[in-house]
Short mmCIF file of C-alpha atoms and ligand atoms in Angstrom, two decimals:
data_model
loop_
_atom_site.label_atom_id
_atom_site.label_comp_id
_atom_site.label_asym_id
_atom_site.label_seq_id
_atom_site.Cartn_x
_atom_site.Cartn_y
_atom_site.Cartn_z
CA MET A 1 -30.47 21.94 -8.79
CA SER A 2 -34.23 22.03 -8.60
CA GLU A 3 -36.12 24.91 -10.17
CA SER A 4 -39.65 23.74 -10.80
CA HIS A 5 -40.51 22.07 -7.50
CA THR A 6 -41.95 23.63 -4.35
CA LEU A 7 -40.16 22.74 -1.12
CA GLU A 8 -42.29 20.20 0.71
CA ALA A 9 -42.04 19.92 4.51
CA LEU A 10 -42.98 17.11 6.87
CA PHE A 11 -43.36 17.24 10.62
CA GLY A 12 -43.42 13.95 12.51
CA GLY A 13 -44.46 13.48 16.10
CA THR A 14 -46.39 11.48 18.63
CA PHE A 15 -48.90 14.32 19.10
CA ASP A 16 -50.12 12.88 22.44
CA PRO A 17 -51.72 15.43 22.29
CA ILE A 18 -50.90 18.02 19.59
CA HIS A 19 -50.36 21.46 21.20
CA PHE A 20 -49.39 25.08 20.46
CA GLY A 21 -45.70 24.16 20.95
CA HIS A 22 -46.03 22.14 17.75
CA LEU A 23 -48.15 24.59 15.77
CA LYS A 24 -46.83 28.09 16.60
CA PRO A 25 -43.09 27.60 15.92
CA VAL A 26 -43.87 25.76 12.68
CA GLU A 27 -46.16 28.58 11.49
CA VAL A 28 -43.30 31.06 12.00
CA LEU A 29 -40.80 28.68 10.40
CA ALA A 30 -43.06 28.34 7.36
CA ALA A 31 -43.18 32.11 6.91
CA GLN A 32 -39.39 32.41 7.36
CA VAL A 33 -38.48 29.66 4.94
CA GLY A 34 -41.36 30.08 2.48
CA LEU A 35 -43.17 26.78 3.05
CA LYS A 36 -46.59 26.56 1.43
CA LYS A 37 -47.56 23.30 3.10
CA VAL A 38 -46.49 21.38 6.19
CA THR A 39 -47.59 17.77 6.35
CA LEU A 40 -48.03 16.32 9.82
CA LEU A 41 -46.99 12.69 10.18
CA PRO A 42 -48.32 11.18 13.42
CA ASN A 43 -46.21 8.13 14.29
CA ASN A 44 -47.59 4.79 15.24
CA VAL A 45 -45.04 3.01 17.38
CA PRO A 46 -42.37 5.57 18.26
CA PRO A 47 -39.25 3.45 18.61
CA HIS A 48 -37.30 5.44 21.19
CA ARG A 49 -39.89 6.43 23.75
CA PRO A 50 -42.66 5.16 26.02
CA GLN A 51 -45.90 4.24 24.28
CA PRO A 52 -48.43 7.07 23.89
CA GLU A 53 -51.37 7.34 26.26
CA ALA A 54 -53.98 8.16 23.60
CA SER A 55 -54.71 5.53 20.94
CA PRO A 56 -53.48 6.04 17.37
CA SER A 57 -56.96 6.98 16.19
CA GLN A 58 -57.43 9.45 19.05
CA ARG A 59 -54.09 11.12 18.28
CA VAL A 60 -55.04 11.39 14.61
CA GLU A 61 -58.43 12.84 15.48
CA MET A 62 -56.78 15.48 17.69
CA VAL A 63 -54.41 16.42 14.86
CA ARG A 64 -57.34 16.66 12.44
CA LEU A 65 -59.25 18.95 14.81
CA ALA A 66 -56.18 21.11 15.49
CA ILE A 67 -55.51 21.81 11.82
CA ALA A 68 -59.10 21.98 10.56
CA ASN A 69 -58.91 25.77 10.15
CA LEU A 70 -55.20 26.08 9.43
CA PRO A 71 -54.64 25.82 5.66
CA LEU A 72 -50.86 25.58 6.08
CA PHE A 73 -51.18 22.09 7.54
CA ASP A 74 -51.96 18.75 5.99
CA LEU A 75 -52.06 15.21 7.40
CA ASP A 76 -50.37 12.04 6.16
CA LEU A 77 -51.36 8.77 7.81
CA ARG A 78 -48.74 6.49 6.26
CA GLU A 79 -46.93 5.84 9.56
CA MET A 80 -50.24 4.96 11.21
CA GLN A 81 -51.00 2.48 8.48
CA ARG A 82 -47.86 0.44 9.22
CA ASP A 83 -47.70 -1.72 12.30
CA THR A 84 -43.91 -1.64 12.41
CA PRO A 85 -41.96 1.08 14.28
CA SER A 86 -42.13 4.52 12.71
CA PHE A 87 -38.56 5.05 11.59
CA THR A 88 -38.28 8.46 9.94
CA LEU A 89 -35.65 7.15 7.54
CA GLU A 90 -38.06 4.56 6.15
CA THR A 91 -40.86 7.07 5.75
CA LEU A 92 -38.55 9.48 3.97
CA THR A 93 -37.23 6.71 1.72
CA GLU A 94 -40.81 5.97 0.70
CA LEU A 95 -41.62 9.64 0.11
CA ARG A 96 -38.42 10.18 -1.86
CA ALA A 97 -39.31 7.24 -4.13
CA GLU A 98 -42.77 8.74 -4.70
CA ARG A 99 -41.59 12.31 -5.30
CA GLY A 100 -38.48 11.58 -7.36
CA ASP A 101 -34.88 12.69 -6.90
CA ASN A 102 -35.33 16.40 -7.65
CA GLN A 103 -38.15 17.34 -5.30
CA PRO A 104 -36.86 19.42 -2.34
CA LEU A 105 -38.03 17.70 0.84
CA ALA A 106 -37.57 18.92 4.41
CA PHE A 107 -38.20 17.28 7.76
CA ILE A 108 -39.01 19.54 10.73
CA ILE A 109 -37.79 18.79 14.26
CA GLY A 110 -37.48 20.66 17.55
CA GLN A 111 -34.09 21.55 19.04
CA ASP A 112 -34.44 18.72 21.61
CA SER A 113 -34.64 16.20 18.77
CA LEU A 114 -31.58 17.69 17.04
CA LEU A 115 -29.42 17.33 20.17
CA THR A 116 -30.16 13.59 20.33
CA LEU A 117 -30.45 12.82 16.63
CA HIS A 118 -27.62 10.28 16.86
CA LYS A 119 -30.13 7.96 18.59
CA TRP A 120 -32.33 7.85 15.49
CA HIS A 121 -32.25 4.83 13.19
CA ARG A 122 -29.45 5.36 10.59
CA TRP A 123 -29.40 9.09 11.40
CA GLU A 124 -26.41 9.88 9.20
CA GLU A 125 -28.42 8.91 6.11
CA LEU A 126 -31.29 11.34 6.79
CA LEU A 127 -29.68 14.17 4.84
CA SER A 128 -29.37 12.04 1.74
CA LEU A 129 -33.18 12.11 1.64
CA CYS A 130 -34.21 15.51 3.06
CA HIS A 131 -33.16 18.81 4.59
CA LEU A 132 -33.64 19.28 8.33
CA LEU A 133 -35.45 22.36 9.61
CA VAL A 134 -34.99 22.90 13.32
CA CYS A 135 -37.31 24.93 15.59
CA LYS A 136 -36.03 26.40 18.84
CA ARG A 137 -37.29 24.84 22.03
CA PRO A 138 -36.93 26.38 25.50
CA GLY A 139 -34.61 24.50 27.83
CA TYR A 140 -32.45 23.03 25.05
CA ASP A 141 -29.20 24.79 24.22
CA SER A 142 -26.93 24.17 21.26
CA THR A 143 -24.74 21.44 22.77
CA MET A 144 -24.99 18.32 20.64
CA GLU A 145 -24.84 15.10 22.66
CA THR A 146 -21.88 13.67 20.73
CA PRO A 147 -18.87 15.15 18.87
CA ALA A 148 -19.92 13.21 15.74
CA LEU A 149 -23.30 14.93 15.75
CA GLN A 150 -21.63 18.32 16.30
CA ARG A 151 -19.29 17.76 13.32
CA TRP A 152 -22.21 16.61 11.17
CA LEU A 153 -24.14 19.77 12.05
CA GLU A 154 -21.16 22.01 11.24
CA GLN A 155 -20.68 20.28 7.88
CA HIS A 156 -24.28 20.67 6.78
CA GLN A 157 -25.66 23.79 8.47
CA ILE A 158 -26.66 26.69 6.22
CA ARG A 159 -27.45 30.24 7.38
CA GLN A 160 -29.70 31.34 4.49
CA ALA A 161 -32.89 29.48 3.62
CA GLU A 162 -32.56 29.87 -0.18
CA ALA A 163 -30.50 26.69 -0.60
CA LEU A 164 -33.41 24.68 0.81
CA HIS A 165 -35.38 25.48 -2.33
CA GLN A 166 -32.50 24.97 -4.71
CA HIS A 167 -31.40 21.50 -3.59
CA PRO A 168 -33.47 18.38 -2.94
CA CYS A 169 -31.79 17.48 0.39
CA GLY A 170 -28.62 17.72 2.50
CA ARG A 171 -28.87 21.02 4.45
CA ILE A 172 -29.68 21.81 8.08
CA PHE A 173 -31.37 25.14 8.84
CA LEU A 174 -31.77 26.33 12.43
CA ALA A 175 -34.77 28.65 12.25
CA ASP A 176 -35.35 31.69 14.41
CA THR A 177 -38.68 30.54 15.82
CA PRO A 178 -40.41 31.73 19.01
CA LEU A 179 -39.72 29.83 22.22
CA VAL A 180 -42.96 28.11 23.20
CA SER A 181 -42.68 26.48 26.58
CA ILE A 182 -45.16 23.61 26.14
CA SER A 183 -44.67 19.84 26.04
CA ALA A 184 -47.18 17.03 25.69
CA THR A 185 -45.76 15.54 28.90
CA GLU A 186 -46.64 18.71 30.81
CA ILE A 187 -50.14 18.69 29.29
CA ARG A 188 -50.74 15.07 30.27
CA ASP A 189 -49.42 15.74 33.80
CA ARG A 190 -51.66 18.78 34.20
CA LEU A 191 -54.72 16.93 32.97
CA HIS A 192 -53.94 13.92 35.21
CA SER A 193 -53.98 16.26 38.18
CA GLY A 194 -57.26 17.84 37.10
CA GLN A 195 -55.81 21.18 35.89
CA SER A 196 -56.92 22.99 32.74
CA CYS A 197 -54.77 23.12 29.61
CA ASP A 198 -56.97 25.45 27.60
CA ASP A 199 -54.09 27.88 27.08
CA LEU A 200 -51.81 25.15 25.68
CA ILE A 201 -53.95 23.38 23.07
CA PRO A 202 -56.49 24.42 20.45
CA PRO A 203 -60.07 24.64 21.81
CA ALA A 204 -61.38 21.84 19.57
CA VAL A 205 -58.65 19.52 20.93
CA SER A 206 -59.55 20.48 24.52
CA ALA A 207 -63.20 19.68 23.83
CA TYR A 208 -62.27 16.31 22.28
CA ILE A 209 -60.07 15.37 25.26
CA LEU A 210 -62.92 16.15 27.62
CA ALA A 211 -65.54 14.27 25.61
CA ALA A 212 -63.30 11.22 25.10
CA GLY A 213 -62.29 11.13 28.77
CA LEU A 214 -58.63 11.23 27.80
CA TYR A 215 -55.74 11.94 30.20
CA ARG A 216 -58.06 11.65 33.23
CA LYS A 217 -56.82 11.49 36.81
CA PRO A 218 -55.35 8.00 37.31
P1 LIG B 301 -43.61 14.59 24.91
O1 LIG B 301 -43.67 15.66 25.96
O2 LIG B 301 -44.67 13.51 25.05
O3 LIG B 301 -42.22 14.04 24.74
P2 LIG B 301 -43.58 16.57 22.79
O4 LIG B 301 -44.38 17.71 23.30
O5 LIG B 301 -42.09 16.68 22.82
O6 LIG B 301 -44.02 15.24 23.50
P3 LIG B 301 -43.73 15.22 20.19
O7 LIG B 301 -44.99 14.84 19.53
O8 LIG B 301 -42.90 14.14 20.74
O9 LIG B 301 -44.11 16.32 21.33
O10 LIG B 301 -42.85 16.15 19.28
C1 LIG B 301 -42.81 16.12 17.90
C2 LIG B 301 -41.80 17.14 17.43
O11 LIG B 301 -42.20 18.42 17.90
C3 LIG B 301 -40.38 16.90 17.95
O12 LIG B 301 -39.46 17.15 16.90
C4 LIG B 301 -40.23 17.95 19.04
O13 LIG B 301 -38.89 18.36 19.14
C5 LIG B 301 -41.12 19.07 18.52
N1 LIG B 301 -41.68 19.88 19.59
C6 LIG B 301 -42.56 19.50 20.54
N2 LIG B 301 -42.86 20.51 21.37
C7 LIG B 301 -42.15 21.59 20.95
C8 LIG B 301 -42.02 22.96 21.41
N3 LIG B 301 -42.66 23.40 22.49
N4 LIG B 301 -41.20 23.78 20.71
C9 LIG B 301 -40.52 23.33 19.61
N5 LIG B 301 -40.60 22.06 19.14
C10 LIG B 301 -41.40 21.19 19.79
#
């Protein structure tokens, strides 16, 4: 049991670019669960997806601009500073070693990531290092892709957030967050075809994309 530590939450992503679909659900999740800080972890070489269009430094700059006036959020560049693939398990192992065994740690994902978590590197070990907090995402139901993942969810899911604060790791909490129908893919597609995305991303990120000539028409 952990009594003197504050639950610490991490949110990894490609952020190509960061958008309101990342920020809004997590703000609601933080209020629901009682998170004081959410640390964004932009990944360098995402192992299971196509390479990002924006460079690592551009993605970091967009994250910085997006959170500049949002005190809930923080930024951790450790995955950017490695040139090996960003495996969440390795990052969490490193953080766990730094924080010690009693610190409650949580990793935030969207529902789409939960459904395919069995594709993550050594996914069954994740809960030995952290809790998982899951935000709803439109278009993704509750059907896990494999029976093993479904069983794992049933074994570890909790319905009340209190246990997240009382234990260092091992629980999965599906939060009641708003459905925000935005993806970075849609943003890149819209920008490629010359459409505006001002309603989908923070204004400072829009201005940066324009000035840097990012996601232009091919
Ligand atoms: P892409 O469209 O390029 O695949 P993305 O919009 O899904 O990108 P990522 O940076 O890959 O964004 O996502 C990081 C995390 O944010 C993932 O866990 C993902 O599930 C979650 N996420 C992204 N968009 C949303 C959204 N609209 N609602 C809830 N969670 C989201």
